[in-house]
PDB file of C-alpha atoms in Angstrom:
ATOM      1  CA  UNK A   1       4.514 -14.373 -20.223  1.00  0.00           C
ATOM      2  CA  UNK A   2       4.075 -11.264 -18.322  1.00  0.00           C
ATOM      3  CA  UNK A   3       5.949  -8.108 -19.098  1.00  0.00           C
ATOM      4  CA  UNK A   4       7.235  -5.793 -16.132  1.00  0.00           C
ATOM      5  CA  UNK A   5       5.072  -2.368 -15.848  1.00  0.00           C
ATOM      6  CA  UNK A   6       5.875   0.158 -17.671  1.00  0.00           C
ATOM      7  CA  UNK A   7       6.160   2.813 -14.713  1.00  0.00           C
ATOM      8  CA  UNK A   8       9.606   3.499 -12.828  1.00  0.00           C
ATOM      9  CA  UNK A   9       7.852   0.416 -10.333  1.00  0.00           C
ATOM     10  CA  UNK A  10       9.341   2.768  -7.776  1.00  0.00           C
ATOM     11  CA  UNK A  11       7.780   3.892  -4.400  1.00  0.00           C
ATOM     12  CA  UNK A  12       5.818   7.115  -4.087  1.00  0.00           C
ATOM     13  CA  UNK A  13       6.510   9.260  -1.175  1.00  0.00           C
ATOM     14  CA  UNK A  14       3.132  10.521  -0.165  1.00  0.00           C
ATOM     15  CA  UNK A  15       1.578  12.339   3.154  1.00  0.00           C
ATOM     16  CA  UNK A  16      -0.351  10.144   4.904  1.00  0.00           C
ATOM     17  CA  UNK A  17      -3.820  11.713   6.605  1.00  0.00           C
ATOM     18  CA  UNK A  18      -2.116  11.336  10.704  1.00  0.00           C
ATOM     19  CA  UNK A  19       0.942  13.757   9.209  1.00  0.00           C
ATOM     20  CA  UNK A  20       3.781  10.764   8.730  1.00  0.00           C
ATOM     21  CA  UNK A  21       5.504  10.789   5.018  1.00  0.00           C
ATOM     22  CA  UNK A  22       5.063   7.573   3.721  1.00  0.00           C
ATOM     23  CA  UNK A  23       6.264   5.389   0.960  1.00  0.00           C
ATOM     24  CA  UNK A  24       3.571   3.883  -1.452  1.00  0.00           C
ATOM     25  CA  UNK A  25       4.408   0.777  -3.889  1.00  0.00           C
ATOM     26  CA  UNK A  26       2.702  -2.290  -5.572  1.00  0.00           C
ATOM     27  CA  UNK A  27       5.300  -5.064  -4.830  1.00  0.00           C
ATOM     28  CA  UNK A  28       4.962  -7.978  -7.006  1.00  0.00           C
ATOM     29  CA  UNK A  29       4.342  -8.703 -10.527  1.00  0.00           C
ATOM     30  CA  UNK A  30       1.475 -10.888 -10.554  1.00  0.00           C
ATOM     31  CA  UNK A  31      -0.198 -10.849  -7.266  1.00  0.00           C
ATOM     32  CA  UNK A  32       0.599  -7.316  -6.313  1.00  0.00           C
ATOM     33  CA  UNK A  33       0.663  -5.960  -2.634  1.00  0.00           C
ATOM     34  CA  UNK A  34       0.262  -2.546  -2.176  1.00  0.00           C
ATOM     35  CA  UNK A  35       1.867  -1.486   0.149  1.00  0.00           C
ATOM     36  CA  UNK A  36       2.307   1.830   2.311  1.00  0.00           C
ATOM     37  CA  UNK A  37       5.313   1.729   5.223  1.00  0.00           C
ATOM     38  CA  UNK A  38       7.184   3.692   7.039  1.00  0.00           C
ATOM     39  CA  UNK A  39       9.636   6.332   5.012  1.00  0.00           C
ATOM     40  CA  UNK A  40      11.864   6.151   7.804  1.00  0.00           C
ATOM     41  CA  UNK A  41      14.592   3.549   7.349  1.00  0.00           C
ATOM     42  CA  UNK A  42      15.788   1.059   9.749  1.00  0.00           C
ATOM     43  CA  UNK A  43      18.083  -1.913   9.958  1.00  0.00           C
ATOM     44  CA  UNK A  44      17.008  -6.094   9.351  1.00  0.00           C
ATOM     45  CA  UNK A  45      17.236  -6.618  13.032  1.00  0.00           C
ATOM     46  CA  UNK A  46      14.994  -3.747  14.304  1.00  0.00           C
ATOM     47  CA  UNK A  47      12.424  -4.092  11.568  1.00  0.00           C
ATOM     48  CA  UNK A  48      12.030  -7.518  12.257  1.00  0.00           C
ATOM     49  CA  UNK A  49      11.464  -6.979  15.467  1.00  0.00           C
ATOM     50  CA  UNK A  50       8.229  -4.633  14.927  1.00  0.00           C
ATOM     51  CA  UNK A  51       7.072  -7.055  12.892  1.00  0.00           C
ATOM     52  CA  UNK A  52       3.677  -8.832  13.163  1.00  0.00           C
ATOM     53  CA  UNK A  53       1.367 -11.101  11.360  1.00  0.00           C
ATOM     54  CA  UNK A  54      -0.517  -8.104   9.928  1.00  0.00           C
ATOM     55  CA  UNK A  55       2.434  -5.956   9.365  1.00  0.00           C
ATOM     56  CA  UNK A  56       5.422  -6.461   7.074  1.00  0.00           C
ATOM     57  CA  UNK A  57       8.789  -5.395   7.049  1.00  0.00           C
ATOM     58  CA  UNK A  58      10.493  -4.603   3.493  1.00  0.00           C
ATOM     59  CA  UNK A  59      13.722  -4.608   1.815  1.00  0.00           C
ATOM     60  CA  UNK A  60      14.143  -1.297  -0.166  1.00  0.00           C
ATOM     61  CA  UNK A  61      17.053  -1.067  -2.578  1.00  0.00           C
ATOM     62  CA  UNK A  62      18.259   2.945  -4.250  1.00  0.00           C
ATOM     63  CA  UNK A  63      17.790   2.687  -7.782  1.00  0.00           C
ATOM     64  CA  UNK A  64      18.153   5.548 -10.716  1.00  0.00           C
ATOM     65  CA  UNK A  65      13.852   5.549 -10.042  1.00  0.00           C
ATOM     66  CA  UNK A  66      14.396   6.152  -6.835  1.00  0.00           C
ATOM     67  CA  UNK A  67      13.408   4.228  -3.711  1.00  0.00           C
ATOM     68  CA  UNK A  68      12.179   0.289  -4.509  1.00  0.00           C
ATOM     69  CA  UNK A  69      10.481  -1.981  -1.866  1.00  0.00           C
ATOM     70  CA  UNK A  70      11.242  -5.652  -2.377  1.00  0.00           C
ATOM     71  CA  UNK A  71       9.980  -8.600  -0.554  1.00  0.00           C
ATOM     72  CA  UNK A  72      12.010  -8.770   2.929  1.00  0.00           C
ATOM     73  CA  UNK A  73      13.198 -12.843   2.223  1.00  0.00           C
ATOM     74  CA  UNK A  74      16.401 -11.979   3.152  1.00  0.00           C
ATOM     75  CA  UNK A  75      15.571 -13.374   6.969  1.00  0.00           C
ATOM     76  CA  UNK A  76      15.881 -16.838   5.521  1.00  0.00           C
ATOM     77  CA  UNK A  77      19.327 -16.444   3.356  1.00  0.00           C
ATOM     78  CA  UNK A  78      21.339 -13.794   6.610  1.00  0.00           C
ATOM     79  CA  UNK A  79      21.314 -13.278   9.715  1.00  0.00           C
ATOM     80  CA  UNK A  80      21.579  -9.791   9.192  1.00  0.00           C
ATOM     81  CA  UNK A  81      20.671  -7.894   6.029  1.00  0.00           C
ATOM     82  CA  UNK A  82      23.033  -4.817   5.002  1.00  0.00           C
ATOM     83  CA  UNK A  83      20.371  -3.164   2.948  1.00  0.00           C
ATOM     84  CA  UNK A  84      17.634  -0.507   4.765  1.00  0.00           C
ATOM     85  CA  UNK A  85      14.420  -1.873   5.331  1.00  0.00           C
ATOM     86  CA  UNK A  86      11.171  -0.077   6.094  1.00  0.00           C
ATOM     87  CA  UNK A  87       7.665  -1.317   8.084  1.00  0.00           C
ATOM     88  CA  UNK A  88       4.306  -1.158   7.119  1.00  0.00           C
ATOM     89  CA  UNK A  89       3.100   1.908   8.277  1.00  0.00           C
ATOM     90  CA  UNK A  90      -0.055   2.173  11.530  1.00  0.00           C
ATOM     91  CA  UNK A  91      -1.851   5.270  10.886  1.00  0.00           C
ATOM     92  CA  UNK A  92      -2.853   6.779  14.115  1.00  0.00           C
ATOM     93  CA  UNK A  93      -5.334   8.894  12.805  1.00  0.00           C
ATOM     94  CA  UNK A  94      -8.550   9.286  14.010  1.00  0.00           C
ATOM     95  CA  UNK A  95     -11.321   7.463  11.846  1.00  0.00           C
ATOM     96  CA  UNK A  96     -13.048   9.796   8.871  1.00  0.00           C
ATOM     97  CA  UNK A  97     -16.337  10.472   9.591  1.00  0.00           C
ATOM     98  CA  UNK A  98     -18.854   8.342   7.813  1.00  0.00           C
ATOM     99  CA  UNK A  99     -20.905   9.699   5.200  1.00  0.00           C
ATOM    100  CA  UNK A 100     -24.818   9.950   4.904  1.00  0.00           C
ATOM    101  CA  UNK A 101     -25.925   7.664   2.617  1.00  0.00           C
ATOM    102  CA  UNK A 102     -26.919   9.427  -1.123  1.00  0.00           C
ATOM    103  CA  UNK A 103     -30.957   9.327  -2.252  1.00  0.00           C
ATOM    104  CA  UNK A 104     -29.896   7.857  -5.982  1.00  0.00           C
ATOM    105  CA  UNK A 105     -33.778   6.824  -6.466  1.00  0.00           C
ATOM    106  CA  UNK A 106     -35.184   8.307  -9.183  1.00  0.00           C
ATOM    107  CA  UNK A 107     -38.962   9.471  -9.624  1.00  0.00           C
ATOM    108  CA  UNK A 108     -40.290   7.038 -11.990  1.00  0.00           C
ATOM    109  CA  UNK A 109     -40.587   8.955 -15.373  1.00  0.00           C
ATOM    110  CA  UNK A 110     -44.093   7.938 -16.414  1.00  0.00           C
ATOM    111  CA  UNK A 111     -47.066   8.416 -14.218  1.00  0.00           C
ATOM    112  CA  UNK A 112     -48.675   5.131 -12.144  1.00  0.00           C
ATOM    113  CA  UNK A 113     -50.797   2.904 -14.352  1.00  0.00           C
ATOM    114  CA  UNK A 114     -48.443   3.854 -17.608  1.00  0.00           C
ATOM    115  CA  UNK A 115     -46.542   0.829 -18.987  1.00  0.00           C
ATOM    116  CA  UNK A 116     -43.352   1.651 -20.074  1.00  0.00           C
ATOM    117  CA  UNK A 117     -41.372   0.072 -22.927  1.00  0.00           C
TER     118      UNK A 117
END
């Protein structure tokens, strides 16, 4: 039996790195997403419309937490859900540069020729 996390489960709203706020959430109690869309809310219809294989829309439901993403399944049960929904969020952002690669080789501690232990 799983228990329910003991956090607020509720969705952070963060800064993402293009300049867009953002809402942050694992959705799910056993095979967690996690999940970063859109802060800015929008109705069933329209989400579902900007919605693609690789992008989600989400429920989100105003609890005393705060702000909750839940699986958007209500597309099967309505035509039309009455609660706000939100998108994944498509950071436009450039790329971050790429590191160099760190030397993590050691010199060996013991000259050549010297076993070591």
């Amino acid at each position: 039996m799983t228990r329910p996390p003991s956090s607020s489960g509720g969705a952070r709203r963060v800064r993402c790195r293009c300049g867009r706020t953002v809402l942050r959430q694992l959705v799910g109690n056993r095979a967690a997403l996690d999940v970063t869309a859109d802060a800015d809310p929008l109705t069933a219809t329209a989400a579902a419309a900007l919605r693609e294989p690789n992008r989600l829309d989400w429920c989100t439901k105003v609890t005393k937490a705060g702000t909750v993403l839940l699986w958007a399944d209500c597309h099967r049960r309505t035509a039309d859900c009455d609660r706000p929904h939100v998108i994944d969020h498509q950071c436009t952002a450039p790329a971050a540069p790429a590191r160099p690669a760190r030397r993590t080789r050691k010199p060996p501690l013991v000259s050549d020729g010297q076993l070591t232990l």
